[in-house]
Tab-separated table of C-alpha atoms in Angstrom:
chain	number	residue	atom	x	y	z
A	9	UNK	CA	155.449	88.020	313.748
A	10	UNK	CA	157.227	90.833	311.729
A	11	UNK	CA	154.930	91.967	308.893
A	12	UNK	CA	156.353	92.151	305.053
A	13	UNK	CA	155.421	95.568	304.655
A	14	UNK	CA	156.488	98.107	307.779
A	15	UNK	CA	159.135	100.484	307.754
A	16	UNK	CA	161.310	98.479	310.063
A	17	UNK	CA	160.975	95.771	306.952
A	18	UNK	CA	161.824	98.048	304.525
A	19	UNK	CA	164.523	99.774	305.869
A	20	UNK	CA	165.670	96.245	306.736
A	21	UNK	CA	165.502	94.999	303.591
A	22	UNK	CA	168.892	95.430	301.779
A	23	UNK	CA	170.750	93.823	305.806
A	24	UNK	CA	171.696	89.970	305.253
A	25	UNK	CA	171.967	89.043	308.686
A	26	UNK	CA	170.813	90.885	312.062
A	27	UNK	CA	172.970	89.044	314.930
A	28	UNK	CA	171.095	89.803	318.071
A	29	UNK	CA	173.196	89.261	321.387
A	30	UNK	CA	171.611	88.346	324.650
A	31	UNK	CA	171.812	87.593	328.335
A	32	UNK	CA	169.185	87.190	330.978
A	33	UNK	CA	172.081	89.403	333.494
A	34	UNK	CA	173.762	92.242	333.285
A	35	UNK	CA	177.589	92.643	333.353
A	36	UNK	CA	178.520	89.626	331.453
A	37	UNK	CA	179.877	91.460	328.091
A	38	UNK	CA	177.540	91.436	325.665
A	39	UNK	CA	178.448	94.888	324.496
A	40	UNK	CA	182.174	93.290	324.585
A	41	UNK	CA	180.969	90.500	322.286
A	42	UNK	CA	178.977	92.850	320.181
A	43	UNK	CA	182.031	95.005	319.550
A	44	UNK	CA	184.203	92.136	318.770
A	45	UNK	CA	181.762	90.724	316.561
A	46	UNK	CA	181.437	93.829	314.545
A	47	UNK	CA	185.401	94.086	314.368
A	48	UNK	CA	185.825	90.762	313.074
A	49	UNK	CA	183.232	90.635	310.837
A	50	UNK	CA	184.634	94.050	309.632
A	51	UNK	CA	188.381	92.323	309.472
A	52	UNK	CA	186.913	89.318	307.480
A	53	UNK	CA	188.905	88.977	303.937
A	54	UNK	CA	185.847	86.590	303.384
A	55	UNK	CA	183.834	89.143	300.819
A	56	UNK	CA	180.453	88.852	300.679
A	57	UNK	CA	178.917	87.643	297.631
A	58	UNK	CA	178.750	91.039	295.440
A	59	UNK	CA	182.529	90.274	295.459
A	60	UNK	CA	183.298	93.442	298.083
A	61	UNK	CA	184.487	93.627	301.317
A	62	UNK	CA	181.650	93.236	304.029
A	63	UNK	CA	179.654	96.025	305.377
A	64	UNK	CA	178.816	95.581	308.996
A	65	UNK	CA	176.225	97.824	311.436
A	66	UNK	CA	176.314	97.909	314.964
A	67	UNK	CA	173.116	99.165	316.757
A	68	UNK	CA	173.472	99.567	320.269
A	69	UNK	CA	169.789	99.655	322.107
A	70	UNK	CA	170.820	99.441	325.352
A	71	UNK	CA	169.219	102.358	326.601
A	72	UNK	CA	170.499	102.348	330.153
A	73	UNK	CA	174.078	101.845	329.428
A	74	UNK	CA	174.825	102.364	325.968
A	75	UNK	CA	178.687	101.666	325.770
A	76	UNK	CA	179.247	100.856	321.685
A	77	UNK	CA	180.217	104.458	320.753
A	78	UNK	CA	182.898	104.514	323.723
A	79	UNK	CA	184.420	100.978	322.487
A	80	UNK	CA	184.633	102.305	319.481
A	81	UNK	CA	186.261	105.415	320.004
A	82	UNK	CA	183.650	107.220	318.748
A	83	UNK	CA	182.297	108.545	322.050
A	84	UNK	CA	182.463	112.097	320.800
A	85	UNK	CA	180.841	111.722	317.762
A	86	UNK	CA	176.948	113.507	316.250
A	87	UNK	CA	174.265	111.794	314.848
A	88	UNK	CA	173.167	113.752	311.407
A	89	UNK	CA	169.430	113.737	310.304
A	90	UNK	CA	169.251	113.449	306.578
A	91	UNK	CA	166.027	113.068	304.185
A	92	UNK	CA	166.515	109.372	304.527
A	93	UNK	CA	166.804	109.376	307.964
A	94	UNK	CA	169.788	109.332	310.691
A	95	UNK	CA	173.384	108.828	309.023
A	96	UNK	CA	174.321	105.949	311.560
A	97	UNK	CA	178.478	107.190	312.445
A	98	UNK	CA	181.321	105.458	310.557
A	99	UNK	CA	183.765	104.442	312.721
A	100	UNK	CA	186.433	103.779	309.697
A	101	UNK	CA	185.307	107.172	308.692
A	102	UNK	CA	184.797	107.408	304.407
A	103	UNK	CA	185.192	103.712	304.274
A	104	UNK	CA	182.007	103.709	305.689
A	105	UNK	CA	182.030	99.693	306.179
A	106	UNK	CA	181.503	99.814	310.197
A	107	UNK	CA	178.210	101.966	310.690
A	108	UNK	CA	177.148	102.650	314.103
A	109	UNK	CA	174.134	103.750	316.244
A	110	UNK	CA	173.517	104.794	319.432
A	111	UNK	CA	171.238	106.264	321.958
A	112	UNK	CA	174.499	107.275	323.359
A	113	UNK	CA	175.172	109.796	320.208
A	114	UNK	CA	171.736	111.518	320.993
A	115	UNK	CA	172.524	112.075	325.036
A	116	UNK	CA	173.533	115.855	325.870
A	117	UNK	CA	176.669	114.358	328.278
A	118	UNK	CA	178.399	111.170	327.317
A	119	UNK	CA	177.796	110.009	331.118
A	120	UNK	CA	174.262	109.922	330.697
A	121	UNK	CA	171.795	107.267	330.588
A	122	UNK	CA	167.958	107.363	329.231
A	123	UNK	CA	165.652	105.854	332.194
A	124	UNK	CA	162.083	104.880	329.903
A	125	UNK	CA	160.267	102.407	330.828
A	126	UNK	CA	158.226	99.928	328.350
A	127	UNK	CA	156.579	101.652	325.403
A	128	UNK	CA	159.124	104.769	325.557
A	129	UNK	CA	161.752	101.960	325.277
A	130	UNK	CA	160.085	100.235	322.430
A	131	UNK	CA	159.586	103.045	320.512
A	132	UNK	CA	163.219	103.967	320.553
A	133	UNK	CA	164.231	100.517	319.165
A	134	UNK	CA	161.448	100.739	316.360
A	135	UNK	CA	162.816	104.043	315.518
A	136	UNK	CA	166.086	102.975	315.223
A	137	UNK	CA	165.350	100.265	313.474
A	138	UNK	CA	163.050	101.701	310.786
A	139	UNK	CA	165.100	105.514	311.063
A	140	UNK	CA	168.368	104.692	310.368
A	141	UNK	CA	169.892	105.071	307.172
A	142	UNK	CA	171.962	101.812	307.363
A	143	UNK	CA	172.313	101.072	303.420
A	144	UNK	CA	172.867	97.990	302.346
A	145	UNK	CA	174.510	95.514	304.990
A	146	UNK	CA	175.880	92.223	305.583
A	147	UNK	CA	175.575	91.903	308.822
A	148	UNK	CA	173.432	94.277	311.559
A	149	UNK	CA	175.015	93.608	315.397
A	150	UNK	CA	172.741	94.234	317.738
A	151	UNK	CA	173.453	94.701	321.134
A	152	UNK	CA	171.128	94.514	323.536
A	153	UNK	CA	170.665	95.138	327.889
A	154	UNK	CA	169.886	92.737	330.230
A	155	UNK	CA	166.810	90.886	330.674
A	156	UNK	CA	165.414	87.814	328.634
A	157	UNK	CA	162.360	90.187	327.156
A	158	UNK	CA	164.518	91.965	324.694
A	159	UNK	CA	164.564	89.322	322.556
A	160	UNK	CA	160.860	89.479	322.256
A	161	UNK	CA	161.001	93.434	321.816
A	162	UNK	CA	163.693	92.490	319.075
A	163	UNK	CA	162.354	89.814	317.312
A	164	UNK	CA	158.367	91.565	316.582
A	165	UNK	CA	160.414	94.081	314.480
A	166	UNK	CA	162.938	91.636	313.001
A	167	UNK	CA	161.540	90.289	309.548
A	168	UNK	CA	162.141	86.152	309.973
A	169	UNK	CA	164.452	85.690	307.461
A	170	UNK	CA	167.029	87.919	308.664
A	171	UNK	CA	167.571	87.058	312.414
A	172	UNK	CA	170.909	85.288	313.575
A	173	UNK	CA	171.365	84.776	317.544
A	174	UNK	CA	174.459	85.007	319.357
């Protein structure tokens, strides 16, 4: 279980919900749904309950294949290292309501994949869950690859309170 006091918790701290979707096999659209989910959450009228429009976050830790910043048109796009941490990339630009973040930002070649195997891999997703600079959010989409054991990896960094499955 998720302590109270990490830096994945704290940088966690100010996101309502973290939606986590998952499949046991590839190739069945989770990145589709994740991308959908994060539009229409990001279309909602419904404000949240500071009486604004919603803020949404997308974090795309599929490693392999990461395909968020290409469905999002933001495929040629830079991560930018602040004090805070990385400045996740707007894709509604100075809106700044749809953050995104991506393995696929850091790659040299868009076409690229990152091949790590087990604590590499976890240490990526703990960085970009404690690294980012997401702000405050309503909801955090996360978008995971294959394989049943991500939700494990997911849910040890995940404070209790805040996960939502999909």
């Amino acid at each position: 279980m998720a302590s109270t006091d990490t830096p994945v918790s704290r940088r966690l701290q100010d996101v309502r919900h973290v939606i986590i979707v998952l499949s046991g096999k590839g190739g069945v659209g989770k990145s589709s749904v994740s991308t959908q989910l994060a539009l229409s959450l990001y279309a909602s009228s419904i404000p949240s309950s500071s009486s604004r429009s919603p803020r949404i976050g997308i974090l795309d830790i599929d490693l392999t294949g990461p395909s968020i910043p290409r469905m999002l048109g933001l495929d040629q796009h830079d991560v930018h290292q602040s004090s805070d941490g990385w400045v996740p990339v707007y894709a509604d630009g100075s809106t700044a309501r749809l953050a995104c973040m991506s393995v696929g930002f850091l790659l040299k070649r868009r076409e690229d994949s990152v091949v790590w195997r087990g604590p590499k891999k976890n240490a990526m997703i703990r960085q970009f869950l404690s690294d980012v600079r997401w702000g405050e959010l309503d909801y955090l989409v996360v978008d995971t690859p294959p394989g049943m054991c991500w939700s494990s990896r997911c849910l040890k960094y995940i404070p209790p309170g805040r996960r939502d499955f999909g």
